[in-house]
Short mmCIF file of N, CA and C in Angstrom, two decimals:
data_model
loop_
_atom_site.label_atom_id
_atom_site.label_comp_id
_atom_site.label_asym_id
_atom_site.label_seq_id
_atom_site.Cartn_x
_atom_site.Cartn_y
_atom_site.Cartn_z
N UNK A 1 0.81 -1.21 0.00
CA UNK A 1 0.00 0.00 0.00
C UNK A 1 0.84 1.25 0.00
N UNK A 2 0.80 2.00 -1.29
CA UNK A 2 1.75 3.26 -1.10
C UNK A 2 0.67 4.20 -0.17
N UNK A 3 1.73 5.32 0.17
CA UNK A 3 0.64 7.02 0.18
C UNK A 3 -0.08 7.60 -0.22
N UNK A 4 -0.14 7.09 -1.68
CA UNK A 4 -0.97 8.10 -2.33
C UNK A 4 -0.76 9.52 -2.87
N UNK A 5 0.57 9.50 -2.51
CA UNK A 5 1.04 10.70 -3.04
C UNK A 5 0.47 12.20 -2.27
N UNK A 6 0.10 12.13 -0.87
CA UNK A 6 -0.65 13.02 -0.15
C UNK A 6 0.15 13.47 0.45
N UNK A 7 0.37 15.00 0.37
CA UNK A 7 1.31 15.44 1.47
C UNK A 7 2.77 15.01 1.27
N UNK A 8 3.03 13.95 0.47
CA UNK A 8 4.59 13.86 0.88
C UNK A 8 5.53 14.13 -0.37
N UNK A 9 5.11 15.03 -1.52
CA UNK A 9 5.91 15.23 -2.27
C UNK A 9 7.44 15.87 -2.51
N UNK A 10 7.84 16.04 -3.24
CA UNK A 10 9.30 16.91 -2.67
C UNK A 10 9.28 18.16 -2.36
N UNK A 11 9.75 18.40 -1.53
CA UNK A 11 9.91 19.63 -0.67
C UNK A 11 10.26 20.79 -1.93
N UNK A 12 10.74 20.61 -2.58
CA UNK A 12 10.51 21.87 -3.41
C UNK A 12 9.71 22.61 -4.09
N UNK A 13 8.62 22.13 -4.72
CA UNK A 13 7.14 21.80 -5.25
C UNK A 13 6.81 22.95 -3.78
N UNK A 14 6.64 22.62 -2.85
CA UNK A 14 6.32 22.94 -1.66
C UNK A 14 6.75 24.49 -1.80
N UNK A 15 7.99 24.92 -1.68
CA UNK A 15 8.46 25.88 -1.69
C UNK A 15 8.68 26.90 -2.60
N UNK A 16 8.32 26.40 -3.79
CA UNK A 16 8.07 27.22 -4.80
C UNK A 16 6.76 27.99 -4.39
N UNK A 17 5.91 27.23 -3.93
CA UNK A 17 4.42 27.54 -3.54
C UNK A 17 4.44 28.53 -2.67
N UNK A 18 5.31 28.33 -1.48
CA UNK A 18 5.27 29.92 -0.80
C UNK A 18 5.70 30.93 -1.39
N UNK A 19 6.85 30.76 -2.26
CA UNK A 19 7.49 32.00 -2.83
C UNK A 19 6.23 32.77 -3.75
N UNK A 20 5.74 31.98 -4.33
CA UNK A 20 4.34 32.52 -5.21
C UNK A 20 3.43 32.96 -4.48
N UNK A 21 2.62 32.10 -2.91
CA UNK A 21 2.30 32.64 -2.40
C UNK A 21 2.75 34.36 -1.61
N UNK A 22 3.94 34.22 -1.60
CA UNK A 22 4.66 35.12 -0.62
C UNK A 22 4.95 36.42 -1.73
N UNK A 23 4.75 35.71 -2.71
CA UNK A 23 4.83 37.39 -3.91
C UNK A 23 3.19 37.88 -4.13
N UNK A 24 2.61 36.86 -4.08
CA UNK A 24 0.96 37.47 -4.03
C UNK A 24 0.73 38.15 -2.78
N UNK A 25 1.26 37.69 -1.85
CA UNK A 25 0.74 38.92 -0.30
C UNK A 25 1.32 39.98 -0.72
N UNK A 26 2.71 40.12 -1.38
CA UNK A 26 3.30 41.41 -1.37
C UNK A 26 2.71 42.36 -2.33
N UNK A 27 2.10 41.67 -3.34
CA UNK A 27 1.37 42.32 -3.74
C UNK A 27 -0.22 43.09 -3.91
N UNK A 28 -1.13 42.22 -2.84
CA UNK A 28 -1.81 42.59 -2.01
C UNK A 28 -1.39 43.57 -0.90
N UNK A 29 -0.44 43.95 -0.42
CA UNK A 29 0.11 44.75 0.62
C UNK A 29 0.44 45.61 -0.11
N UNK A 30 0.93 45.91 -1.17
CA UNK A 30 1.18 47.42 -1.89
C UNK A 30 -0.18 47.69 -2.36
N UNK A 31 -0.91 47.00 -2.70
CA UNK A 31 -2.67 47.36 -3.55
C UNK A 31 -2.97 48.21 -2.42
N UNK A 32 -3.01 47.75 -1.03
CA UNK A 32 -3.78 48.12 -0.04
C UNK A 32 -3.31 49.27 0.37
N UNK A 33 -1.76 49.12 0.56
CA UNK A 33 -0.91 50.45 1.02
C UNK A 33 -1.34 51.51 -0.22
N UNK A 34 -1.41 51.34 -1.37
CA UNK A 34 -1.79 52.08 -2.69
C UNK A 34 -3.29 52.91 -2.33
N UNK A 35 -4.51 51.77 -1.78
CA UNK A 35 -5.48 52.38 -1.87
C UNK A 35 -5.49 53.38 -0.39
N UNK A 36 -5.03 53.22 0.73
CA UNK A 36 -5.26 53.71 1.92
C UNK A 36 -4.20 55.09 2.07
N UNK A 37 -3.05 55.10 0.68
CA UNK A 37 -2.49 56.42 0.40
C UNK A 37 -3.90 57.21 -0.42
N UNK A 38 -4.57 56.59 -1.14
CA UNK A 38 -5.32 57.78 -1.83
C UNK A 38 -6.58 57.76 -1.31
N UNK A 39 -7.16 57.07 0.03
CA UNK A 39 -7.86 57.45 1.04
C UNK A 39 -7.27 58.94 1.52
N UNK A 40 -6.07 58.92 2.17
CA UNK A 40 -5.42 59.87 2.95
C UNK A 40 -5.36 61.09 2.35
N UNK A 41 -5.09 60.55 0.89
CA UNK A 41 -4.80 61.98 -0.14
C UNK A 41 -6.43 63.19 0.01
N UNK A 42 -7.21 61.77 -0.56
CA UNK A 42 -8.64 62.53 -0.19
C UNK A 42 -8.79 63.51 0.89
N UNK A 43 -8.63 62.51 1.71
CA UNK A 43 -8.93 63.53 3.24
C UNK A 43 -8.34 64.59 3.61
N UNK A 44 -6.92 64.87 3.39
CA UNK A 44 -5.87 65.32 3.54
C UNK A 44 -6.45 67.05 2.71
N UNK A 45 -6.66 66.33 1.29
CA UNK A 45 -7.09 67.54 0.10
C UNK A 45 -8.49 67.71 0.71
N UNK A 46 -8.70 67.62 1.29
CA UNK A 46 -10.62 68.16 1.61
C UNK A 46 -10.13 69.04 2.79
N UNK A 47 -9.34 68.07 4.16
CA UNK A 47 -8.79 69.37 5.21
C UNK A 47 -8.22 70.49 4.76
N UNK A 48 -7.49 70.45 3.54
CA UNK A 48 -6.48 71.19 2.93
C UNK A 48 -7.53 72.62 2.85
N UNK A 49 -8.40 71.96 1.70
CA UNK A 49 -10.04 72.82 1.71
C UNK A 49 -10.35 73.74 2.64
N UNK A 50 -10.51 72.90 3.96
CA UNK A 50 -11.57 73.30 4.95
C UNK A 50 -10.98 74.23 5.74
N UNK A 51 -9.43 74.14 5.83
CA UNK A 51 -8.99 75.27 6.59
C UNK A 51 -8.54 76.20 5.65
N UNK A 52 -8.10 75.85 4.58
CA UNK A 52 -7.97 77.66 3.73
C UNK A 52 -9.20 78.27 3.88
N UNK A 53 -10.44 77.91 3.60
CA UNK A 53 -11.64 78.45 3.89
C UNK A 53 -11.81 79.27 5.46
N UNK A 54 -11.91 78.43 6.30
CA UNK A 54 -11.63 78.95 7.44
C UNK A 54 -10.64 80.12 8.15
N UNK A 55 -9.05 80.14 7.39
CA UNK A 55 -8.40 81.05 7.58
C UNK A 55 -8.88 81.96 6.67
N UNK A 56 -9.76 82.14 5.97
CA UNK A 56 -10.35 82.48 4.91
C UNK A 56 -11.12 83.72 5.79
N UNK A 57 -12.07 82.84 6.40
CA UNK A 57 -13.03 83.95 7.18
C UNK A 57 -12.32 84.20 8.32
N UNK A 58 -11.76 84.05 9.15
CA UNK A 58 -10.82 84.48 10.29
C UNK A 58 -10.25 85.61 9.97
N UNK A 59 -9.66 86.01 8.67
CA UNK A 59 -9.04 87.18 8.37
C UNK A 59 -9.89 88.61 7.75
N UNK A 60 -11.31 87.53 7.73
CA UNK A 60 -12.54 88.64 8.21
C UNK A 60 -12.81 89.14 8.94
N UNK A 61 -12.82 88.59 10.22
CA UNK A 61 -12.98 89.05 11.55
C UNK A 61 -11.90 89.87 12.39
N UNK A 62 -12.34 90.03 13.70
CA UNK A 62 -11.30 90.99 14.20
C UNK A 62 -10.03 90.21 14.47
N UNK A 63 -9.75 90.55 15.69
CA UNK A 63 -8.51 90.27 16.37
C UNK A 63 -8.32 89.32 17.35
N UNK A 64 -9.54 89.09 17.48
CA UNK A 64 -10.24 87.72 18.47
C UNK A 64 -10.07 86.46 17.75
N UNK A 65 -10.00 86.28 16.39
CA UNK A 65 -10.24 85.12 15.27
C UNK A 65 -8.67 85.15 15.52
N UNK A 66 -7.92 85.98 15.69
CA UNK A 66 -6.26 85.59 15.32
C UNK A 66 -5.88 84.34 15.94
N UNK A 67 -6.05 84.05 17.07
CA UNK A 67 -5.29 82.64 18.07
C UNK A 67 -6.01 81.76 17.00
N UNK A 68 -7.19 81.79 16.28
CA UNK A 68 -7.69 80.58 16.00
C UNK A 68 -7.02 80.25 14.27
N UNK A 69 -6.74 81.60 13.54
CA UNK A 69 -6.10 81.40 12.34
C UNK A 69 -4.96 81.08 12.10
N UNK A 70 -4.36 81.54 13.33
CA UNK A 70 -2.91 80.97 13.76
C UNK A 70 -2.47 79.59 13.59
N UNK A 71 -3.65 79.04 14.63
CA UNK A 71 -3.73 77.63 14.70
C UNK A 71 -3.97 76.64 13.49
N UNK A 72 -5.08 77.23 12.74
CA UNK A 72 -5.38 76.76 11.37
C UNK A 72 -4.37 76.79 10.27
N UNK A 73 -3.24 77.80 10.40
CA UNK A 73 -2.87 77.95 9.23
C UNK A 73 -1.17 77.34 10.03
N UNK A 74 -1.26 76.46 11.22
CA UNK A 74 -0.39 75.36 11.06
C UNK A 74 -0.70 74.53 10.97
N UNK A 75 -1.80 74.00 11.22
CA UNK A 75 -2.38 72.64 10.75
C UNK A 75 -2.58 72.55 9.12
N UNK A 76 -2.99 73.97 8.51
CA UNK A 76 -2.63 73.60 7.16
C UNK A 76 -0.95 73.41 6.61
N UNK A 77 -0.13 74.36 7.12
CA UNK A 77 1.52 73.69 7.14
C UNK A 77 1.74 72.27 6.95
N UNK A 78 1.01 71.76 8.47
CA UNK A 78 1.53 70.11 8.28
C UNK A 78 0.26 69.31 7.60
N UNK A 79 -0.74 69.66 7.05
CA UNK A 79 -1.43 69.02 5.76
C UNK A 79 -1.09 69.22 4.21
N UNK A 80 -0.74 70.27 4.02
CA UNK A 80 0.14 70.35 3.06
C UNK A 80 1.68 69.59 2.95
N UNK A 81 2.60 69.75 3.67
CA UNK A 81 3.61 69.02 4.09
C UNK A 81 3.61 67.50 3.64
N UNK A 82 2.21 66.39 4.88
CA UNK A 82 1.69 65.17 4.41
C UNK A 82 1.18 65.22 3.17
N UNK A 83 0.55 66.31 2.77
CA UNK A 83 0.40 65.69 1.09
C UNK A 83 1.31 65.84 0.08
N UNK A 84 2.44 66.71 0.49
CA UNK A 84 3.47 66.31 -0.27
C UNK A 84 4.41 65.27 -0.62
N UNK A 85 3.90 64.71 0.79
CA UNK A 85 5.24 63.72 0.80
C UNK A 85 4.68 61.94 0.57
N UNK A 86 3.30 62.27 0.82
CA UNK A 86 2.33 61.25 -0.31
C UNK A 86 2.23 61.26 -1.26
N UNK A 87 2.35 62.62 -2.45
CA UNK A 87 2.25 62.64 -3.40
C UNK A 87 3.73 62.28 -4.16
N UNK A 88 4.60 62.09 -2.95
CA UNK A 88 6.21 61.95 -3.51
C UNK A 88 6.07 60.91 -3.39
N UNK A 89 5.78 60.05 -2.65
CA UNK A 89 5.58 58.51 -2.23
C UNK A 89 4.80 58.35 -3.42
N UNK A 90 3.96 58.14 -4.01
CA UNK A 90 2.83 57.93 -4.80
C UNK A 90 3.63 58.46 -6.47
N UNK A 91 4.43 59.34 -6.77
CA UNK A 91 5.38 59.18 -7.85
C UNK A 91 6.11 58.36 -8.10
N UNK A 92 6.71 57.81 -6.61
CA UNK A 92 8.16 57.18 -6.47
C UNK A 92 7.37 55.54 -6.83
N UNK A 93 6.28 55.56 -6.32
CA UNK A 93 5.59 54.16 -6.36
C UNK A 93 5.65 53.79 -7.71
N UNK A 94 4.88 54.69 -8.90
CA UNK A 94 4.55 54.81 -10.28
C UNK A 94 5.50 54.66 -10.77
N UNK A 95 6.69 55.26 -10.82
CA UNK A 95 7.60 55.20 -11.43
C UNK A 95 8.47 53.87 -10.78
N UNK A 96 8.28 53.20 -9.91
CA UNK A 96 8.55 51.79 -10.20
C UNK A 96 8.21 50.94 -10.69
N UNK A 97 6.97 51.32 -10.67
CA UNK A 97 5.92 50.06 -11.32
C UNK A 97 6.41 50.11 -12.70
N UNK A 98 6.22 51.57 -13.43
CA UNK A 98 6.65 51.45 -14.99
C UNK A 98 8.07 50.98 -14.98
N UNK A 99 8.82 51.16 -14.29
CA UNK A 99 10.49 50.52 -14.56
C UNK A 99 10.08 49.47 -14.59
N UNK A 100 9.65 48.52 -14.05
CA UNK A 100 9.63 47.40 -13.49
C UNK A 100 8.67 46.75 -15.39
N UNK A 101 8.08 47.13 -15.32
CA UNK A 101 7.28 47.16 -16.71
C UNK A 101 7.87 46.99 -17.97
N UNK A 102 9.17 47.88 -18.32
CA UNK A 102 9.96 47.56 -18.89
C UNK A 102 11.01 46.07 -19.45
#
């Protein structure tokens, strides 16, 4: 009575299989990292929005709005900033993919 050939083939067969497996996660893990950068981008460009607007009307008002435009127009600093450096990430990504394409 043999095995049947279940489970006990050569170990390499085997290991090829993770490597394939193990290049499909990686590439599921950049899809995801891909989509949850242009989640961020969204959000990021809508805050971007919401406080130019806001320092917008603050510089309507008196002198009382100042502590608060102050505040706004560093939080737009470091939203601008993060979307730069997503949008550098997000070049650098593209332009591997097309090398890689080649």
């Amino acid at each position: 009575g043999g095995y049947g050939g279940v489970g006990l083939g050569p170990a390499p067969c085997a290991a090829q299989r993770s490597l394939v497996q193990e290049w499909k996660a990686r590439e599921v893990e950049a899809a995801q990292q891909k989509a949850r950068q242009e989640i961020q981008l969204k959000e990021l460009a809508v805050e971007q929005v919401r406080l130019r607007e806001r320092i917008e009307f603050c510089n309507t008002q008196d002198s009382r709005w100042w502590p608060e435009r102050s505040a706004c127009q560093t939080r737009l600093a470091n939203v601008e900033q993060q979307l730069m450096m997503l949008e550098a990430a997000r070049t650098q990504a593209r332009e591997a993919e097309e090398a890689q394409g080649d």
